PDB file of C-alpha atoms in Angstrom:
ATOM      1  CA  UNK A  20     108.845 -42.234  36.174  1.00 51.00           C
ATOM      2  CA  UNK A  21     106.407 -45.140  35.998  1.00 50.00           C
ATOM      3  CA  UNK A  22     106.480 -47.471  33.049  1.00 45.00           C
ATOM      4  CA  UNK A  23     104.139 -46.291  30.325  1.00 44.00           C
ATOM      5  CA  UNK A  24     100.860 -47.605  31.725  1.00 46.00           C
ATOM      6  CA  UNK A  25      98.834 -44.689  30.399  1.00 47.00           C
ATOM      7  CA  UNK A  26      95.472 -46.335  30.955  1.00 47.00           C
ATOM      8  CA  UNK A  27      94.675 -47.371  34.513  1.00 54.00           C
ATOM      9  CA  UNK A  28      91.070 -48.519  34.355  1.00 60.00           C
ATOM     10  CA  UNK A  29      90.336 -45.679  31.942  1.00 86.00           C
ATOM     11  CA  UNK A  30      92.631 -42.931  33.258  1.00 94.00           C
ATOM     12  CA  UNK A  31      94.234 -41.121  30.327  1.00 95.00           C
ATOM     13  CA  UNK A  32      97.820 -40.042  31.017  1.00 96.00           C
ATOM     14  CA  UNK A  33      99.630 -37.881  28.461  1.00 94.00           C
ATOM     15  CA  UNK A  34     102.599 -38.958  26.349  1.00 95.00           C
ATOM     16  CA  UNK A  35     104.872 -38.344  29.347  1.00 94.00           C
ATOM     17  CA  UNK A  36     102.773 -40.520  31.647  1.00 95.00           C
ATOM     18  CA  UNK A  37     101.344 -37.511  33.513  1.00 96.00           C
ATOM     19  CA  UNK A  38      97.978 -35.960  34.238  1.00 96.00           C
ATOM     20  CA  UNK A  39      97.102 -32.796  36.200  1.00 97.00           C
ATOM     21  CA  UNK A  40      95.709 -33.019  39.726  1.00 98.00           C
ATOM     22  CA  UNK A  41      93.739 -30.323  41.544  1.00 98.00           C
ATOM     23  CA  UNK A  42      93.873 -30.488  45.346  1.00 97.00           C
ATOM     24  CA  UNK A  43      90.571 -29.222  46.760  1.00 97.00           C
ATOM     25  CA  UNK A  44      89.691 -28.762  50.428  1.00 96.00           C
ATOM     26  CA  UNK A  45      86.961 -31.332  50.993  1.00 95.00           C
ATOM     27  CA  UNK A  46      85.115 -29.165  53.531  1.00 93.00           C
ATOM     28  CA  UNK A  47      85.362 -25.620  52.192  1.00 92.00           C
ATOM     29  CA  UNK A  48      85.742 -26.275  48.457  1.00 93.00           C
ATOM     30  CA  UNK A  49      88.845 -24.066  48.301  1.00 93.00           C
ATOM     31  CA  UNK A  50      91.392 -25.000  45.628  1.00 95.00           C
ATOM     32  CA  UNK A  51      94.680 -25.460  47.434  1.00 96.00           C
ATOM     33  CA  UNK A  52      97.129 -26.352  44.662  1.00 96.00           C
ATOM     34  CA  UNK A  53      97.636 -27.988  41.248  1.00 97.00           C
ATOM     35  CA  UNK A  54     100.356 -30.510  40.423  1.00 97.00           C
ATOM     36  CA  UNK A  55     100.963 -33.526  38.198  1.00 97.00           C
ATOM     37  CA  UNK A  56     100.640 -37.217  38.946  1.00 97.00           C
ATOM     38  CA  UNK A  57     101.767 -40.474  37.418  1.00 96.00           C
ATOM     39  CA  UNK A  58     100.048 -43.817  37.757  1.00 95.00           C
ATOM     40  CA  UNK A  59     102.423 -44.606  40.624  1.00 95.00           C
ATOM     41  CA  UNK A  60     101.608 -41.424  42.534  1.00 96.00           C
ATOM     42  CA  UNK A  61      97.859 -41.956  42.132  1.00 96.00           C
ATOM     43  CA  UNK A  62      98.267 -45.544  43.328  1.00 96.00           C
ATOM     44  CA  UNK A  63     100.341 -44.393  46.328  1.00 96.00           C
ATOM     45  CA  UNK A  64      97.702 -41.781  47.186  1.00 97.00           C
ATOM     46  CA  UNK A  65      94.932 -44.387  47.138  1.00 97.00           C
ATOM     47  CA  UNK A  66      96.984 -46.864  49.160  1.00 97.00           C
ATOM     48  CA  UNK A  67      98.130 -44.436  51.876  1.00 96.00           C
ATOM     49  CA  UNK A  68      95.507 -41.668  51.923  1.00 97.00           C
ATOM     50  CA  UNK A  69      98.327 -39.116  51.619  1.00 97.00           C
ATOM     51  CA  UNK A  70      98.428 -36.700  48.666  1.00 97.00           C
ATOM     52  CA  UNK A  71     101.222 -37.809  46.368  1.00 97.00           C
ATOM     53  CA  UNK A  72     102.277 -36.178  43.102  1.00 97.00           C
ATOM     54  CA  UNK A  73     105.138 -36.398  40.611  1.00 96.00           C
ATOM     55  CA  UNK A  74     107.909 -33.800  40.713  1.00 93.00           C
ATOM     56  CA  UNK A  75     108.947 -33.058  37.139  1.00 92.00           C
ATOM     57  CA  UNK A  76     111.997 -31.089  38.300  1.00 91.00           C
ATOM     58  CA  UNK A  77     113.284 -33.946  40.486  1.00 92.00           C
ATOM     59  CA  UNK A  78     111.833 -36.730  38.322  1.00 92.00           C
ATOM     60  CA  UNK A  79     110.415 -38.588  41.324  1.00 93.00           C
ATOM     61  CA  UNK A  80     107.268 -39.216  43.338  1.00 95.00           C
ATOM     62  CA  UNK A  81     106.541 -36.433  45.802  1.00 93.00           C
ATOM     63  CA  UNK A  82     104.425 -36.956  48.909  1.00 95.00           C
ATOM     64  CA  UNK A  83     103.079 -33.557  49.908  1.00 95.00           C
ATOM     65  CA  UNK A  84     104.439 -32.410  53.267  1.00 91.00           C
ATOM     66  CA  UNK A  85     106.951 -35.212  53.741  1.00 88.00           C
ATOM     67  CA  UNK A  86     109.660 -32.623  54.505  1.00 87.00           C
ATOM     68  CA  UNK A  87     107.641 -29.478  55.321  1.00 89.00           C
ATOM     69  CA  UNK A  88     105.039 -31.123  57.535  1.00 92.00           C
ATOM     70  CA  UNK A  89     102.197 -29.478  55.575  1.00 94.00           C
ATOM     71  CA  UNK A  90     100.564 -32.730  54.600  1.00 95.00           C
ATOM     72  CA  UNK A  91      97.256 -33.412  52.864  1.00 96.00           C
ATOM     73  CA  UNK A  92      95.028 -36.327  53.774  1.00 97.00           C
ATOM     74  CA  UNK A  93      93.036 -37.552  50.769  1.00 98.00           C
ATOM     75  CA  UNK A  94      89.538 -38.910  51.340  1.00 95.00           C
ATOM     76  CA  UNK A  95      88.652 -39.449  47.691  1.00 96.00           C
ATOM     77  CA  UNK A  96      89.753 -38.881  44.111  1.00 97.00           C
ATOM     78  CA  UNK A  97      87.366 -37.529  41.463  1.00 97.00           C
ATOM     79  CA  UNK A  98      87.913 -38.145  37.753  1.00 97.00           C
ATOM     80  CA  UNK A  99      86.810 -35.642  35.107  1.00 95.00           C
ATOM     81  CA  UNK A 100      84.623 -36.526  32.107  1.00 95.00           C
ATOM     82  CA  UNK A 101      87.607 -37.134  29.801  1.00 94.00           C
ATOM     83  CA  UNK A 102      89.515 -39.080  32.471  1.00 96.00           C
ATOM     84  CA  UNK A 103      92.593 -36.875  31.929  1.00 96.00           C
ATOM     85  CA  UNK A 104      92.392 -34.745  35.102  1.00 97.00           C
ATOM     86  CA  UNK A 105      91.847 -35.578  38.772  1.00 98.00           C
ATOM     87  CA  UNK A 106      90.661 -33.835  41.912  1.00 98.00           C
ATOM     88  CA  UNK A 107      92.134 -34.932  45.214  1.00 98.00           C
ATOM     89  CA  UNK A 108      89.594 -34.209  47.952  1.00 98.00           C
ATOM     90  CA  UNK A 109      91.906 -33.228  50.797  1.00 97.00           C
ATOM     91  CA  UNK A 110      92.082 -32.265  54.431  1.00 95.00           C
ATOM     92  CA  UNK A 111      95.091 -29.916  54.462  1.00 95.00           C
ATOM     93  CA  UNK A 112      97.364 -29.654  57.468  1.00 95.00           C
ATOM     94  CA  UNK A 113      99.173 -26.332  57.241  1.00 94.00           C
ATOM     95  CA  UNK A 114      99.801 -24.093  54.237  1.00 93.00           C
ATOM     96  CA  UNK A 115      99.643 -25.734  50.822  1.00 94.00           C
ATOM     97  CA  UNK A 116     101.842 -23.260  48.931  1.00 92.00           C
ATOM     98  CA  UNK A 117     105.650 -23.173  49.087  1.00 90.00           C
ATOM     99  CA  UNK A 118     105.287 -19.430  49.855  1.00 90.00           C
ATOM    100  CA  UNK A 119     103.554 -20.435  53.124  1.00 91.00           C
ATOM    101  CA  UNK A 120     100.222 -19.124  51.827  1.00 89.00           C
ATOM    102  CA  UNK A 121      97.255 -21.384  52.635  1.00 90.00           C
ATOM    103  CA  UNK A 122      96.517 -21.807  48.918  1.00 92.00           C
ATOM    104  CA  UNK A 123      98.684 -21.406  45.826  1.00 92.00           C
ATOM    105  CA  UNK A 124      95.931 -19.242  44.323  1.00 91.00           C
ATOM    106  CA  UNK A 125      96.382 -15.872  46.025  1.00 88.00           C
ATOM    107  CA  UNK A 126      96.752 -13.656  42.938  1.00 88.00           C
ATOM    108  CA  UNK A 127      94.293 -12.724  40.214  1.00 88.00           C
ATOM    109  CA  UNK A 128      94.402 -12.231  36.449  1.00 89.00           C
ATOM    110  CA  UNK A 129      93.395  -8.772  35.202  1.00 92.00           C
ATOM    111  CA  UNK A 130      93.174  -7.038  31.852  1.00 94.00           C
ATOM    112  CA  UNK A 131      95.849  -4.412  31.221  1.00 92.00           C
ATOM    113  CA  UNK A 132      95.218  -2.875  27.844  1.00 92.00           C
ATOM    114  CA  UNK A 133      95.127  -5.760  25.387  1.00 92.00           C
ATOM    115  CA  UNK A 134      97.199  -7.973  27.659  1.00 94.00           C
ATOM    116  CA  UNK A 135      96.417 -10.146  30.650  1.00 95.00           C
ATOM    117  CA  UNK A 136      98.482  -9.200  33.680  1.00 94.00           C
ATOM    118  CA  UNK A 137      98.829 -10.535  37.234  1.00 93.00           C
ATOM    119  CA  UNK A 138      97.491  -8.505  40.149  1.00 91.00           C
ATOM    120  CA  UNK A 139      99.509  -9.299  43.276  1.00 86.00           C
ATOM    121  CA  UNK A 140      97.082  -7.648  45.696  1.00 81.00           C
ATOM    122  CA  UNK A 141      95.543 -10.079  48.153  1.00 73.00           C
ATOM    123  CA  UNK A 142      92.615 -12.162  46.930  1.00 74.00           C
ATOM    124  CA  UNK A 143      89.785 -11.705  49.457  1.00 71.00           C
ATOM    125  CA  UNK A 144      88.950 -15.421  49.576  1.00 73.00           C
ATOM    126  CA  UNK A 145      88.184 -18.134  47.069  1.00 77.00           C
ATOM    127  CA  UNK A 146      84.854 -19.166  48.602  1.00 87.00           C
ATOM    128  CA  UNK A 147      81.877 -17.114  49.729  1.00 91.00           C
ATOM    129  CA  UNK A 148      82.196 -18.201  53.353  1.00 91.00           C
ATOM    130  CA  UNK A 149      85.900 -17.333  53.391  1.00 89.00           C
ATOM    131  CA  UNK A 150      85.198 -13.874  51.962  1.00 90.00           C
ATOM    132  CA  UNK A 151      82.432 -13.257  54.487  1.00 93.00           C
ATOM    133  CA  UNK A 152      84.676 -14.362  57.351  1.00 92.00           C
ATOM    134  CA  UNK A 153      87.345 -11.888  56.261  1.00 90.00           C
ATOM    135  CA  UNK A 154      84.794  -9.073  56.078  1.00 92.00           C
ATOM    136  CA  UNK A 155      83.455  -9.898  59.540  1.00 95.00           C
ATOM    137  CA  UNK A 156      86.996 -10.017  60.935  1.00 93.00           C
ATOM    138  CA  UNK A 157      87.774  -6.624  59.374  1.00 91.00           C
ATOM    139  CA  UNK A 158      84.634  -5.109  60.911  1.00 93.00           C
ATOM    140  CA  UNK A 159      86.145  -5.544  64.370  1.00 91.00           C
ATOM    141  CA  UNK A 160      88.241  -2.438  63.758  1.00 89.00           C
ATOM    142  CA  UNK A 161      85.391  -0.352  62.316  1.00 88.00           C
ATOM    143  CA  UNK A 162      83.471   2.488  63.940  1.00 85.00           C
ATOM    144  CA  UNK A 163      80.352   1.066  65.634  1.00 75.00           C
ATOM    145  CA  UNK A 164      78.399   4.112  64.474  1.00 81.00           C
ATOM    146  CA  UNK A 165      78.930   3.140  60.846  1.00 85.00           C
ATOM    147  CA  UNK A 166      79.089  -0.656  61.095  1.00 92.00           C
ATOM    148  CA  UNK A 167      76.165  -2.805  62.219  1.00 94.00           C
ATOM    149  CA  UNK A 168      78.500  -5.765  62.707  1.00 95.00           C
ATOM    150  CA  UNK A 169      80.868  -3.737  64.883  1.00 95.00           C
ATOM    151  CA  UNK A 170      77.926  -2.597  67.006  1.00 94.00           C
ATOM    152  CA  UNK A 171      77.073  -6.256  67.643  1.00 96.00           C
ATOM    153  CA  UNK A 172      80.679  -7.042  68.612  1.00 95.00           C
ATOM    154  CA  UNK A 173      80.715  -4.096  71.012  1.00 94.00           C
ATOM    155  CA  UNK A 174      77.347  -5.059  72.535  1.00 95.00           C
ATOM    156  CA  UNK A 175      78.705  -8.480  73.404  1.00 96.00           C
ATOM    157  CA  UNK A 176      77.382 -12.029  73.578  1.00 97.00           C
ATOM    158  CA  UNK A 177      74.048 -11.089  75.114  1.00 97.00           C
ATOM    159  CA  UNK A 178      73.053  -8.891  72.185  1.00 97.00           C
ATOM    160  CA  UNK A 179      74.470 -11.314  69.620  1.00 97.00           C
ATOM    161  CA  UNK A 180      72.496 -14.159  71.190  1.00 97.00           C
ATOM    162  CA  UNK A 181      69.352 -12.025  71.203  1.00 97.00           C
ATOM    163  CA  UNK A 182      69.739 -11.326  67.483  1.00 97.00           C
ATOM    164  CA  UNK A 183      70.316 -15.021  66.765  1.00 97.00           C
ATOM    165  CA  UNK A 184      67.110 -15.958  68.558  1.00 97.00           C
ATOM    166  CA  UNK A 185      65.225 -13.186  66.768  1.00 97.00           C
ATOM    167  CA  UNK A 186      66.467 -14.211  63.324  1.00 97.00           C
ATOM    168  CA  UNK A 187      65.856 -17.921  63.988  1.00 98.00           C
ATOM    169  CA  UNK A 188      62.293 -17.132  65.048  1.00 98.00           C
ATOM    170  CA  UNK A 189      61.709 -15.132  61.870  1.00 98.00           C
ATOM    171  CA  UNK A 190      63.043 -18.011  59.790  1.00 98.00           C
ATOM    172  CA  UNK A 191      60.746 -20.464  61.569  1.00 98.00           C
ATOM    173  CA  UNK A 192      57.729 -18.240  60.842  1.00 98.00           C
ATOM    174  CA  UNK A 193      58.762 -17.862  57.208  1.00 98.00           C
ATOM    175  CA  UNK A 194      59.099 -21.646  56.789  1.00 98.00           C
ATOM    176  CA  UNK A 195      55.596 -22.092  58.195  1.00 98.00           C
ATOM    177  CA  UNK A 196      53.713 -19.419  56.288  1.00 97.00           C
ATOM    178  CA  UNK A 197      55.721 -17.334  53.790  1.00 97.00           C
ATOM    179  CA  UNK A 198      57.001 -17.755  50.247  1.00 97.00           C
ATOM    180  CA  UNK A 199      60.345 -19.276  49.259  1.00 98.00           C
ATOM    181  CA  UNK A 200      62.008 -15.905  48.672  1.00 98.00           C
ATOM    182  CA  UNK A 201      61.223 -14.879  52.227  1.00 97.00           C
ATOM    183  CA  UNK A 202      62.548 -18.186  53.579  1.00 98.00           C
ATOM    184  CA  UNK A 203      65.809 -17.665  51.666  1.00 98.00           C
ATOM    185  CA  UNK A 204      66.142 -14.111  52.982  1.00 98.00           C
ATOM    186  CA  UNK A 205      65.527 -15.111  56.587  1.00 98.00           C
ATOM    187  CA  UNK A 206      67.886 -18.091  56.285  1.00 98.00           C
ATOM    188  CA  UNK A 207      70.627 -15.738  55.029  1.00 97.00           C
ATOM    189  CA  UNK A 208      70.039 -13.535  58.089  1.00 97.00           C
ATOM    190  CA  UNK A 209      70.446 -16.543  60.379  1.00 97.00           C
ATOM    191  CA  UNK A 210      73.691 -17.624  58.689  1.00 97.00           C
ATOM    192  CA  UNK A 211      75.077 -14.080  58.839  1.00 97.00           C
ATOM    193  CA  UNK A 212      74.363 -13.643  62.547  1.00 97.00           C
ATOM    194  CA  UNK A 213      75.659 -17.143  63.289  1.00 97.00           C
ATOM    195  CA  UNK A 214      78.946 -16.214  61.615  1.00 97.00           C
ATOM    196  CA  UNK A 215      79.101 -12.977  63.614  1.00 97.00           C
ATOM    197  CA  UNK A 216      78.722 -15.065  66.775  1.00 97.00           C
ATOM    198  CA  UNK A 217      81.494 -17.413  65.650  1.00 97.00           C
ATOM    199  CA  UNK A 218      83.822 -14.512  64.819  1.00 96.00           C
ATOM    200  CA  UNK A 219      83.099 -12.963  68.225  1.00 96.00           C
ATOM    201  CA  UNK A 220      84.286 -16.207  69.806  1.00 96.00           C
ATOM    202  CA  UNK A 221      87.227 -16.574  67.384  1.00 95.00           C
ATOM    203  CA  UNK A 222      85.833 -19.788  65.878  1.00 96.00           C
ATOM    204  CA  UNK A 223      86.177 -20.452  62.155  1.00 93.00           C
ATOM    205  CA  UNK A 224      83.460 -21.879  59.923  1.00 93.00           C
ATOM    206  CA  UNK A 225      85.910 -24.650  59.066  1.00 91.00           C
ATOM    207  CA  UNK A 226      85.382 -26.053  62.551  1.00 93.00           C
ATOM    208  CA  UNK A 227      81.613 -26.027  62.103  1.00 95.00           C
ATOM    209  CA  UNK A 228      81.919 -27.737  58.723  1.00 93.00           C
ATOM    210  CA  UNK A 229      84.253 -30.274  60.303  1.00 92.00           C
ATOM    211  CA  UNK A 230      81.682 -31.030  63.005  1.00 94.00           C
ATOM    212  CA  UNK A 231      78.962 -31.497  60.386  1.00 92.00           C
ATOM    213  CA  UNK A 232      81.285 -33.814  58.506  1.00 91.00           C
ATOM    214  CA  UNK A 233      81.975 -35.782  61.695  1.00 90.00           C
ATOM    215  CA  UNK A 234      78.242 -36.332  62.121  1.00 89.00           C
ATOM    216  CA  UNK A 235      77.764 -37.425  58.515  1.00 83.00           C
ATOM    217  CA  UNK A 236      76.267 -40.906  58.386  1.00 75.00           C
ATOM    218  CA  UNK A 237      75.274 -40.789  62.058  1.00 65.00           C
ATOM    219  CA  UNK A 238      71.647 -40.992  63.109  1.00 57.00           C
ATOM    220  CA  UNK A 239      70.388 -37.607  64.265  1.00 56.00           C
ATOM    221  CA  UNK A 240      68.658 -39.269  67.213  1.00 56.00           C
ATOM    222  CA  UNK A 241      71.879 -41.007  68.230  1.00 58.00           C
ATOM    223  CA  UNK A 242      73.829 -37.753  67.942  1.00 50.00           C
ATOM    224  CA  UNK A 243      71.345 -35.891  70.150  1.00 57.00           C
ATOM    225  CA  UNK A 244      71.415 -38.647  72.764  1.00 56.00           C
ATOM    226  CA  UNK A 245      75.209 -38.576  72.786  1.00 60.00           C
ATOM    227  CA  UNK A 246      75.419 -34.789  73.210  1.00 53.00           C
ATOM    228  CA  UNK A 247      72.728 -34.549  75.858  1.00 52.00           C
ATOM    229  CA  UNK A 248      73.690 -37.679  77.782  1.00 52.00           C
ATOM    230  CA  UNK A 249      70.302 -39.315  77.380  1.00 42.00           C
ATOM    231  CA  UNK A 250      70.000 -43.059  77.809  1.00 36.00           C
ATOM    232  CA  UNK A 251      66.847 -44.727  76.531  1.00 32.00           C
TER     233      UNK A 251
END
């Protein structure tokens, strides 16, 4: 383990030279895993951009994915108010859990009498968008007579596109002349139907978030010119 440099510009390591690190997907907000870090592993993470922790069982630095291939690129490190816990903002490549689950957090705590027990049934998704995606995926096997979403899937891209245009038009009208509650409602309709369209095409929201992230810091005018091939 590192020499006892427990204060690195204010970071507060415990008596063993450790502090906990939460690895969070920088696009979706999903918590992927929790581990411990030393000053050396934090320094290595900042120097390389690769998530590095400290293995207490092996008593050594541990670069995530070095052997499994399921690496994590780190784009930033957040420090909590007491400076004794970190968040690695990561782009995960492959499953983050040793069980091959995407996230280590796939079980839930439940009350069982006076005790707290672990429920091993599948967690539907840690984020709202992930839960909605799973619901929309499940609707593909529903009866169209009972499921509005299934009826859209069965009707195909023409009908889905028609609904998208309809909902976008209603949102535009609400923005121009209706109250905030109506704007929120219509915006939710647009997002829902957009996600139905993505699921129909087998495209995840992660890809859309990734595209928005790619455009971050780029002039909207420049982006439009690039996509439409316009030269001014």
